[in-house]
XYZ file of C-alpha atoms in Angstrom:
655
model
C -91.700 7.972 164.221
C -89.144 10.600 163.395
C -92.041 12.760 162.233
C -92.633 13.544 165.875
C -89.843 16.033 165.310
C -92.652 18.057 163.828
C -94.107 18.674 167.256
C -90.782 18.803 169.118
C -88.304 20.570 166.872
C -90.441 22.318 164.266
C -87.632 24.483 162.945
C -85.822 21.369 161.842
C -88.813 19.927 160.058
C -88.834 21.454 156.615
C -89.231 18.003 155.079
C -92.665 16.406 154.804
C -93.758 14.080 157.605
C -94.017 10.918 155.465
C -90.579 11.558 153.978
C -89.062 11.928 157.434
C -90.794 8.758 158.534
C -89.473 6.723 155.645
C -85.987 8.199 155.876
C -85.671 7.380 159.570
C -87.337 3.973 159.506
C -87.162 2.406 156.056
C -88.801 -0.808 157.276
C -92.010 1.058 158.118
C -93.008 1.469 154.470
C -96.262 2.823 153.192
C -98.118 0.079 151.436
C -98.154 2.114 148.229
C -95.823 4.806 146.867
C -96.631 8.403 147.800
C -99.356 9.719 145.527
C -98.957 13.007 143.762
C -100.907 15.705 145.618
C -103.652 17.639 143.845
C -102.365 20.265 141.445
C -102.256 23.604 143.226
C -101.696 27.196 142.251
C -98.291 28.723 142.854
C -99.682 30.770 145.741
C -100.512 27.599 147.633
C -97.782 25.298 146.430
C -96.460 24.541 149.903
C -99.761 23.589 151.519
C -103.403 23.970 150.533
C -105.400 26.641 152.313
C -108.550 25.565 154.160
C -110.588 27.808 151.895
C -109.340 25.978 148.798
C -109.749 22.651 150.546
C -113.399 23.362 151.269
C -114.086 24.623 147.766
C -116.034 21.594 146.638
C -113.321 19.817 144.645
C -113.517 16.059 144.669
C -110.975 14.597 147.139
C -107.980 12.889 145.612
C -107.491 9.215 146.446
C -104.040 8.728 147.975
C -102.371 6.348 150.420
C -103.109 7.019 154.082
C -100.169 8.795 155.646
C -99.200 10.593 152.443
C -101.746 13.413 152.538
C -100.599 17.023 152.401
C -101.861 19.294 155.203
C -101.678 22.998 156.090
C -101.275 22.035 159.760
C -97.498 22.180 159.645
C -94.936 21.753 162.391
C -94.594 25.529 162.657
C -98.352 25.867 163.051
C -98.400 23.229 165.795
C -95.485 24.636 167.761
C -96.662 28.233 167.627
C -100.408 27.778 167.832
C -101.185 27.665 171.522
C -100.683 29.857 174.527
C -100.643 28.084 177.881
C -103.229 28.869 180.529
C -102.328 29.090 184.200
C -104.433 30.232 187.144
C -107.219 32.788 186.901
C -109.184 34.855 189.432
C -111.505 37.864 189.716
C -110.236 41.326 190.596
C -112.222 43.648 192.836
C -114.004 45.243 189.879
C -115.291 41.855 188.697
C -112.890 41.648 185.747
C -110.888 38.514 185.117
C -107.164 38.091 185.707
C -105.376 35.123 184.209
C -101.875 33.779 183.597
C -100.947 32.951 180.015
C -97.749 31.376 178.733
C -96.562 32.905 175.483
C -94.534 30.887 172.960
C -93.228 34.081 171.361
C -91.739 35.113 174.734
C -90.075 31.747 175.363
C -92.979 30.541 177.454
C -93.024 33.518 179.840
C -96.045 33.341 182.160
C -97.774 36.726 182.196
C -100.630 37.970 184.394
C -103.214 39.597 182.131
C -106.374 41.548 182.958
C -109.604 41.470 180.990
C -110.468 44.765 179.298
C -111.675 45.980 175.918
C -108.177 44.900 174.946
C -106.429 42.614 177.487
C -103.749 44.405 179.491
C -100.543 42.941 180.936
C -100.425 43.426 184.703
C -96.784 42.630 185.477
C -93.747 44.221 183.799
C -91.742 42.517 181.057
C -88.917 41.480 183.388
C -91.285 39.471 185.623
C -92.978 36.094 185.088
C -95.673 34.584 187.312
C -94.656 30.988 187.912
C -93.839 28.988 191.023
C -91.629 25.896 191.249
C -93.264 24.599 194.425
C -93.622 20.814 194.279
C -91.925 20.996 190.828
C -95.234 21.288 188.971
C -96.299 24.603 190.508
C -99.759 26.121 190.151
C -101.392 28.645 192.449
C -98.864 31.285 191.423
C -100.948 34.375 192.216
C -103.903 35.732 194.175
C -105.805 39.011 193.968
C -107.741 41.121 196.444
C -109.527 44.240 195.215
C -106.884 45.865 192.963
C -103.786 44.264 194.509
C -102.119 41.146 193.161
C -99.525 38.981 194.920
C -97.545 36.653 192.673
C -94.565 34.330 192.646
C -91.807 35.527 190.327
C -90.187 32.773 188.294
C -86.589 33.993 188.255
C -86.028 34.373 192.014
C -89.173 32.577 193.315
C -89.892 35.473 195.686
C -93.392 36.795 196.299
C -94.166 40.284 194.997
C -97.085 42.652 195.565
C -98.331 45.009 192.883
C -101.339 47.337 192.552
C -103.232 46.820 189.288
C -103.436 49.612 186.753
C -101.471 52.241 188.677
C -98.137 51.937 186.872
C -96.462 50.918 190.137
C -93.715 48.321 189.999
C -93.887 45.052 191.949
C -92.341 45.192 195.417
C -90.907 42.077 197.110
C -92.675 40.579 200.122
C -90.291 37.737 200.931
C -86.538 37.697 201.609
C -83.853 37.278 198.976
C -82.059 34.072 199.950
C -79.426 34.419 197.248
C -80.885 31.685 195.053
C -84.390 30.605 193.979
C -84.500 27.940 196.687
C -87.722 28.955 198.459
C -91.013 28.786 196.566
C -94.573 29.796 197.438
C -97.899 28.572 196.089
C -101.651 28.421 196.676
C -101.742 31.680 198.649
C -104.752 33.661 199.893
C -105.295 37.055 201.484
C -106.291 36.892 205.147
C -109.321 39.201 205.681
C -108.855 39.183 209.476
C -105.188 40.137 209.634
C -103.148 42.230 207.230
C -101.234 39.280 205.805
C -100.932 36.713 203.040
C -101.103 32.992 203.856
C -99.415 30.522 201.521
C -97.734 27.162 201.148
C -93.943 27.500 201.330
C -91.406 24.971 200.050
C -87.866 25.473 201.389
C -85.113 23.729 199.391
C -82.157 25.521 201.007
C -81.099 22.506 203.060
C -82.053 19.775 200.578
C -83.456 19.971 197.063
C -84.517 16.313 197.180
C -86.195 16.581 200.584
C -87.387 20.168 201.053
C -89.470 21.315 203.998
C -93.075 22.262 203.254
C -95.099 24.464 205.603
C -97.987 26.926 205.618
C -96.759 30.415 206.466
C -98.043 33.957 206.854
C -96.427 37.018 205.280
C -96.996 40.485 206.688
C -98.653 42.985 204.311
C -99.067 45.873 206.737
C -95.999 47.817 205.629
C -93.467 47.886 202.839
C -90.772 46.001 204.707
C -89.650 42.479 203.817
C -90.279 40.034 206.647
C -89.256 36.448 207.228
C -92.358 34.263 206.725
C -93.993 33.110 209.961
C -94.692 29.376 210.121
C -98.314 28.570 211.014
C -98.382 24.829 210.301
C -95.527 22.345 209.976
C -94.627 18.734 210.645
C -96.245 16.864 207.768
C -94.663 16.182 204.383
C -97.073 18.240 202.273
C -99.689 20.972 202.567
C -102.151 22.572 200.158
C -105.254 24.736 199.917
C -105.111 27.064 202.938
C -108.586 28.629 202.866
C -109.835 31.230 205.350
C -113.405 31.548 206.645
C -114.582 35.086 205.750
C -116.987 35.118 208.712
C -114.721 33.905 211.527
C -111.016 33.779 212.363
C -110.259 30.245 211.239
C -108.699 28.350 208.358
C -109.063 25.015 206.582
C -106.260 23.210 204.785
C -105.245 19.876 203.222
C -102.218 17.842 204.311
C -100.757 14.428 203.587
C -97.600 12.452 204.179
C -95.417 9.756 202.678
C -95.928 7.226 201.204
C -99.264 8.604 200.018
C -99.936 10.813 197.051
C -102.729 13.333 197.727
C -105.217 11.259 195.716
C -104.349 8.132 197.725
C -105.031 9.476 201.198
C -105.072 12.988 202.611
C -106.590 14.887 205.523
C -108.737 18.009 205.842
C -108.081 20.136 208.929
C -109.582 23.263 210.467
C -107.842 25.519 212.984
C -108.898 28.689 214.794
C -106.765 31.817 214.817
C -105.800 33.326 218.161
C -105.766 37.094 218.639
C -102.100 37.037 217.613
C -102.898 35.119 214.430
C -101.509 31.739 215.496
C -103.485 28.575 214.791
C -105.098 26.878 217.794
C -107.797 24.280 218.534
C -107.178 22.216 215.425
C -109.622 19.489 214.376
C -109.375 16.926 211.580
C -112.601 17.071 209.580
C -111.950 14.229 207.130
C -109.266 11.657 206.342
C -108.249 10.490 209.826
C -110.588 7.490 210.119
C -108.402 4.372 209.675
C -111.478 2.425 208.570
C -112.296 4.890 205.778
C -109.892 5.573 202.929
C -110.487 8.962 201.351
C -108.667 11.872 199.776
C -110.427 15.162 200.574
C -109.571 18.182 198.422
C -110.654 21.719 197.528
C -111.956 23.058 200.859
C -114.089 26.205 200.524
C -116.023 28.317 203.023
C -119.511 29.401 201.982
C -120.624 33.013 202.462
C -122.415 31.733 205.582
C -119.195 30.299 207.015
C -119.953 26.639 206.307
C -117.116 24.374 205.123
C -117.555 22.498 201.847
C -115.058 20.182 200.201
C -114.708 17.305 197.744
C -113.893 13.764 198.843
C -114.211 10.183 197.591
C -115.316 8.417 200.772
C -117.560 5.404 200.343
C -118.325 5.471 196.618
C -114.765 6.038 195.429
C -115.867 9.063 193.409
C -114.917 12.644 194.310
C -118.243 14.277 195.279
C -119.172 17.483 197.126
C -119.618 17.274 200.925
C -120.262 19.680 203.804
C -118.954 19.676 207.367
C -121.727 20.023 209.958
C -119.671 21.637 212.664
C -121.959 21.341 215.690
C -122.230 17.550 215.273
C -118.797 17.098 213.647
C -120.414 15.160 210.808
C -119.639 15.097 207.105
C -122.731 14.985 204.871
C -122.982 14.630 201.078
C -124.387 17.535 199.093
C -124.570 15.874 195.698
C -123.680 12.227 195.074
C -122.952 10.808 191.653
C -120.638 8.213 190.138
C -118.589 11.061 188.697
C -115.453 13.027 189.536
C -115.965 16.579 190.853
C -112.243 17.355 191.030
C -108.898 16.273 189.606
C -105.733 14.831 191.174
C -103.614 17.422 192.950
C -100.633 17.483 190.609
C -100.656 21.270 190.704
C -101.835 23.821 193.231
C -104.832 26.036 192.630
C -107.414 23.566 191.279
C -110.848 25.217 191.426
C -113.539 22.813 190.206
C -116.431 24.549 191.987
C -117.194 27.940 193.532
C -119.958 29.887 195.279
C -121.947 32.386 193.218
C -121.322 35.719 194.916
C -122.925 35.942 198.369
C -125.546 33.297 197.574
C -125.635 29.700 198.714
C -125.450 28.418 195.134
C -122.450 26.424 193.910
C -121.321 26.318 190.297
C -119.656 22.934 189.790
C -118.113 20.773 187.096
C -117.689 17.030 186.974
C -116.323 14.311 184.691
C -118.275 11.192 183.745
C -117.338 8.659 181.075
C -115.043 10.950 179.136
C -117.152 14.104 179.201
C -117.497 17.141 181.467
C -120.753 18.493 182.842
C -121.630 21.873 184.344
C -124.300 22.653 186.901
C -125.577 24.814 189.744
C -126.335 23.358 193.179
C -128.735 25.190 195.490
C -127.249 24.271 198.873
C -130.466 25.234 200.722
C -132.930 23.140 198.710
C -130.496 20.565 197.321
C -131.806 21.099 193.787
C -129.410 20.804 190.837
C -129.675 22.525 187.466
C -127.415 21.302 184.669
C -126.263 23.998 182.270
C -125.733 23.662 178.532
C -122.701 25.410 177.007
C -120.548 24.598 173.931
C -117.674 23.103 175.948
C -117.535 19.327 176.402
C -114.420 19.537 178.569
C -114.327 21.740 181.689
C -111.756 22.503 184.348
C -111.492 25.535 186.638
C -114.231 28.030 187.472
C -114.360 31.381 189.283
C -117.591 33.214 190.087
C -119.174 36.635 190.377
C -122.730 37.345 191.555
C -124.802 36.084 188.629
C -121.982 35.101 186.290
C -118.850 32.998 186.238
C -115.771 32.366 184.144
C -114.951 28.812 183.179
C -112.015 27.079 181.513
C -113.108 24.708 178.785
C -112.662 23.200 175.348
C -114.222 20.677 172.989
C -113.267 18.570 170.013
C -113.634 21.647 167.806
C -112.942 24.516 170.253
C -109.409 25.070 171.594
C -108.735 25.645 175.288
C -110.579 28.847 176.208
C -112.052 30.887 179.045
C -115.714 31.784 178.684
C -117.904 34.177 180.634
C -121.281 32.638 181.426
C -124.195 34.747 182.680
C -127.169 33.131 184.416
C -130.815 34.130 184.752
C -132.138 35.500 188.035
C -133.029 31.996 189.245
C -129.472 30.822 188.541
C -130.777 27.825 186.624
C -130.259 28.745 182.957
C -127.573 30.316 180.789
C -128.601 33.606 179.192
C -125.229 34.573 177.747
C -122.031 32.737 176.783
C -118.979 34.516 175.386
C -115.343 33.484 174.993
C -113.004 36.062 176.535
C -109.698 34.244 175.973
C -108.514 31.546 173.606
C -105.281 29.593 173.649
C -105.333 29.393 169.855
C -107.479 32.144 168.330
C -106.203 31.492 164.796
C -106.731 27.731 164.579
C -110.300 27.896 163.339
C -108.971 28.625 159.856
C -108.126 24.903 159.775
C -111.594 23.795 160.900
C -112.317 21.728 157.799
C -109.272 19.584 158.634
C -110.312 18.773 162.226
C -110.956 15.148 163.077
C -113.559 14.838 165.837
C -112.704 12.440 168.681
C -114.867 9.365 169.146
C -115.156 8.126 172.741
C -114.700 4.361 172.742
C -114.996 1.637 175.350
C -112.926 -1.470 174.748
C -112.308 -4.814 176.496
C -109.059 -5.169 178.426
C -107.019 -8.326 178.916
C -108.899 -8.938 182.199
C -112.195 -10.762 181.483
C -115.248 -8.527 181.836
C -113.191 -5.370 182.359
C -113.469 -2.252 180.186
C -111.185 0.719 179.551
C -111.592 3.919 177.558
C -109.978 5.961 174.813
C -110.546 8.651 172.200
C -110.227 7.625 168.557
C -109.539 10.227 165.871
C -110.063 8.909 162.314
C -107.984 10.407 159.485
C -109.614 13.452 157.905
C -108.571 15.845 155.168
C -111.059 17.436 152.720
C -108.429 17.306 149.958
C -107.867 13.549 150.171
C -109.463 10.211 150.734
C -107.849 6.860 151.370
C -107.472 4.093 148.864
C -110.387 1.619 148.904
C -108.265 -1.444 149.722
C -106.196 0.210 152.477
C -106.561 0.844 156.209
C -104.819 3.820 157.833
C -101.735 3.586 160.040
C -102.373 4.203 163.730
C -100.469 6.315 166.241
C -101.298 5.436 169.856
C -100.634 8.078 172.491
C -100.022 7.134 176.133
C -100.631 10.034 178.497
C -98.271 11.083 181.282
C -98.818 10.975 185.016
C -99.541 8.120 184.997
C -102.290 9.229 187.434
C -103.875 11.609 184.943
C -106.490 11.715 182.202
C -106.319 12.474 178.522
C -109.281 14.423 177.189
C -111.014 14.614 173.817
C -110.266 18.246 173.005
C -108.916 20.108 170.010
C -105.150 19.626 169.858
C -103.205 20.501 166.734
C -100.499 17.979 167.617
C -103.222 15.349 167.060
C -104.666 17.025 163.977
C -101.159 17.184 162.496
C -101.370 13.405 162.140
C -105.024 12.889 161.250
C -104.872 15.523 158.507
C -102.023 13.524 156.937
C -104.010 10.321 156.813
C -103.076 8.751 160.152
C -105.568 7.475 162.674
C -104.816 8.624 166.231
C -105.708 6.901 169.492
C -105.492 8.589 172.914
C -105.848 5.968 175.658
C -107.105 6.369 179.228
C -105.604 3.089 180.388
C -106.387 1.551 183.755
C -104.896 3.858 186.387
C -106.160 7.003 184.683
C -108.243 9.531 186.560
C -111.763 10.643 185.711
C -113.326 7.212 186.297
C -113.208 6.827 190.089
C -110.839 5.349 192.655
C -111.292 1.704 191.634
C -110.291 2.499 188.053
C -107.451 4.719 189.277
C -106.076 1.969 191.507
C -105.877 -0.636 188.740
C -102.302 0.554 188.265
C -101.150 0.046 191.871
C -98.188 -2.362 191.801
C -98.904 -2.893 188.089
C -97.386 0.086 186.290
C -95.790 -1.262 183.130
C -98.364 -4.062 182.968
C -101.930 -2.692 183.034
C -101.122 0.451 181.042
C -99.161 -1.518 178.463
C -101.821 -4.214 178.153
C -104.586 -1.630 177.734
C -102.749 0.259 175.004
C -102.102 -2.970 173.134
C -105.678 -4.171 173.673
C -107.151 -0.947 172.337
C -104.946 -1.023 169.236
C -105.988 -4.629 168.573
C -109.626 -3.666 169.176
C -109.399 -1.121 166.357
C -107.712 -3.659 164.091
C -110.427 -6.233 164.762
C -113.097 -3.646 163.982
C -111.490 -2.808 160.650
C -110.473 0.719 161.608
C -106.670 0.547 161.181
C -103.844 -1.405 159.558
C -102.393 -4.078 161.845
C -98.993 -3.809 160.164
C -98.669 -0.076 160.832
C -99.336 0.398 164.533
C -97.085 2.958 166.253
C -96.933 4.338 169.794
C -95.730 7.512 171.483
C -95.826 9.126 174.908
C -94.290 11.787 177.124
C -92.762 11.356 180.582
C -94.701 8.505 182.233
C -96.331 7.965 178.845
C -92.835 7.622 177.422
C -92.244 4.826 179.910
C -95.410 3.055 178.760
C -94.232 3.504 175.174
C -90.819 1.976 175.879
C -92.333 -0.856 177.918
C -94.796 -1.617 175.120
C -91.961 -1.834 172.613
C -89.696 -3.908 174.878
C -92.223 -6.348 176.314
C -94.907 -6.669 173.610
C -94.891 -7.123 169.835
C -97.993 -5.087 168.988
C -96.279 -1.969 167.626
C -93.957 -1.478 164.669
C -92.294 1.795 165.770
C -92.298 4.182 168.718
C -91.202 7.575 170.003
C -90.440 8.331 173.654
C -90.494 11.984 174.659
C -88.535 12.474 177.891
C -89.728 9.021 178.887
C -88.501 6.787 181.683
C -86.236 3.909 180.710
C -85.003 3.035 184.200
C -87.670 3.227 186.912
C -85.094 2.291 189.570
C -83.120 5.413 188.703
C -86.325 7.452 188.633
C -87.097 6.399 192.198
C -83.585 7.290 193.352
C -83.391 10.708 191.695
C -86.925 12.109 191.594
C -88.157 15.007 193.671
C -89.867 14.782 197.073
C -93.456 14.943 195.847
C -93.074 11.709 193.862
C -90.327 10.063 195.916
C -92.653 7.270 197.134
C -94.974 7.293 194.137
C -92.962 4.609 192.345
C -93.237 2.161 195.235
C -97.023 2.399 195.067
C -97.021 1.856 191.309
C -94.291 -0.756 190.934
C -93.912 -2.850 194.076
C -90.861 -4.910 195.016
C -87.257 -4.713 193.835
C -87.573 -7.478 191.282
C -90.474 -5.644 189.655
C -88.333 -2.515 189.342
C -85.737 -4.499 187.415
C -88.153 -6.576 185.346
C -90.204 -3.583 184.212
C -87.343 -1.229 183.335
C -86.935 -1.238 179.532
C -83.298 -0.206 179.854
C -82.498 -3.677 181.215
C -83.925 -5.379 178.127
C -82.618 -3.435 175.148
C -82.169 -6.717 173.304
C -85.959 -7.053 173.176
C -86.407 -3.927 171.073
C -87.078 -5.315 167.604
C -88.537 -2.240 165.892
C -87.416 1.385 165.352
C -87.624 3.767 168.322
C -86.575 7.391 168.692
C -85.964 9.150 172.021
C -85.939 12.784 173.119
C -84.699 14.075 176.486
C -84.627 17.637 177.839
C -81.412 18.808 179.472
C -83.340 20.835 182.072
C -85.786 18.071 183.007
C -85.615 17.562 186.793
C -88.421 15.004 186.955
C -87.468 12.393 184.366
C -83.816 11.315 184.819
C -81.391 11.808 181.959
C -80.533 8.156 181.469
C -78.426 8.566 178.326
C -81.101 7.453 175.855
C -78.587 6.755 173.066
C -78.153 3.219 174.394
C -81.538 2.310 172.923
C -80.698 3.590 169.463
């Protein structure tokens, strides 16, 4: 698995992937010697161009895993920009945050124009460290943006397009120990309301509050605390029609997707919160995790929760009866777990009572418009099969999406006057605008359902068969398989274009991306399969899916490999230590000692392990570091020196 250097340390990977693999792990031999690649002109001696590859030449038969590909390590590492939050400015143009590899990952606020324009100066970066994972790093009102600056974590205000420099709104505490996220402008008072995380007293147990920050003059003011007392807060959202605010809060030992509460409070004339009421989440007989509160243009409160069915659906609060009523019910997920701030899975179209929404069902995203007055739903057809955040104008919206052949992008979608059909679709931003030159090498993901080790139970994955127009496999050979275990573990892998996957498939490897039990996107019952069983259910499902492919003649049983990052790295190590399914593995900043992880992790996840693991004996028995003698195949480990989430457990002991 040393070829994973190709996606981690591309500058070091001048050698071909198969050669690296064989050099690092000589026992993991290809079943046949490497075949000579097709004869190529001197101009393409290093790697064939897609144009030549699609030129109609008969593919050369060669062992799986030995194929030459133009999707090199350099291409993979430099292909994609990251996408952060996005929002609409007062003129209806889009603002977004993009992370640029060529600027060492700097997160830049950009505005849509004939040619996109950077909003913030070169010495600034829009990124918050709140709750470690950040999100919700900026907000915009008219032509003014407020953002969290990465270096000092202070909030800054800047007019757009005037040439003015950002001015600080929050105090300089001498170190980046106070972070802000998920902020909104308050239309009733001249202020900015945001979640604040204060690590000055303790970095492992910071204080989280919702605060207001004065915008009325140019002076820096100490933030004023509006809400405090619980462990965590998110999504402060202000009613545009009345002086009141909704927000989400939760406390240990829960994660926000386990159990949370939705509250509403009225503002006094001085701007303090009074007359608070819990709208959802406080019924001890009803387990739910409300999220994404939003006020309609009429001043009605909508939100997403998973009460009853176990699926996150859209609901409305009927204030005069204090009831919660469903707006659209479906065995599908209308939001995602709150790992980061700023999730925006639905939004109101302008001043109308129409909601543009997205949801996930059986490995695919869907897009629709809900008429909140009539209750009618119109599903919309666009090229994306995977959808995330959405922001809206009057008769148009911008949506984040991708597919198996389209990289992560933002598209502008215009609707007809009835708001029921798409009349225009155009991509305004792409994470990887140059990747389509490799289109003929893209392996399309196949959504598969497979039996788990529990009788009658199913789990899900995406299977990518090997594909390269220059090569075909040998008739008596099955391809090697690389199984990927996603991080989280409360997360979902998605079947979208990813060059780090295509790197492998274009070289003759099959690739399997598993949504093991405990993954999101399939409802609460599926998500809770992992409670007290992390290191068991995820491991069993990855092994079961690999065996399922073997039994169906898709892959070579003797060449099954596994890899994962963070929590997926833990599943990788546990699979190698406690099962004999795989022949090699690579852990990327994975967890070898879950006891140490519990002791050293940050506040947000400080009780997460107890929910996933259970008692003390389980912590010991499921930590691969305690059973290094059970590793019987090659494994390579990578660990980042700046990683504050996964502990640096000296991975050399597993070498």
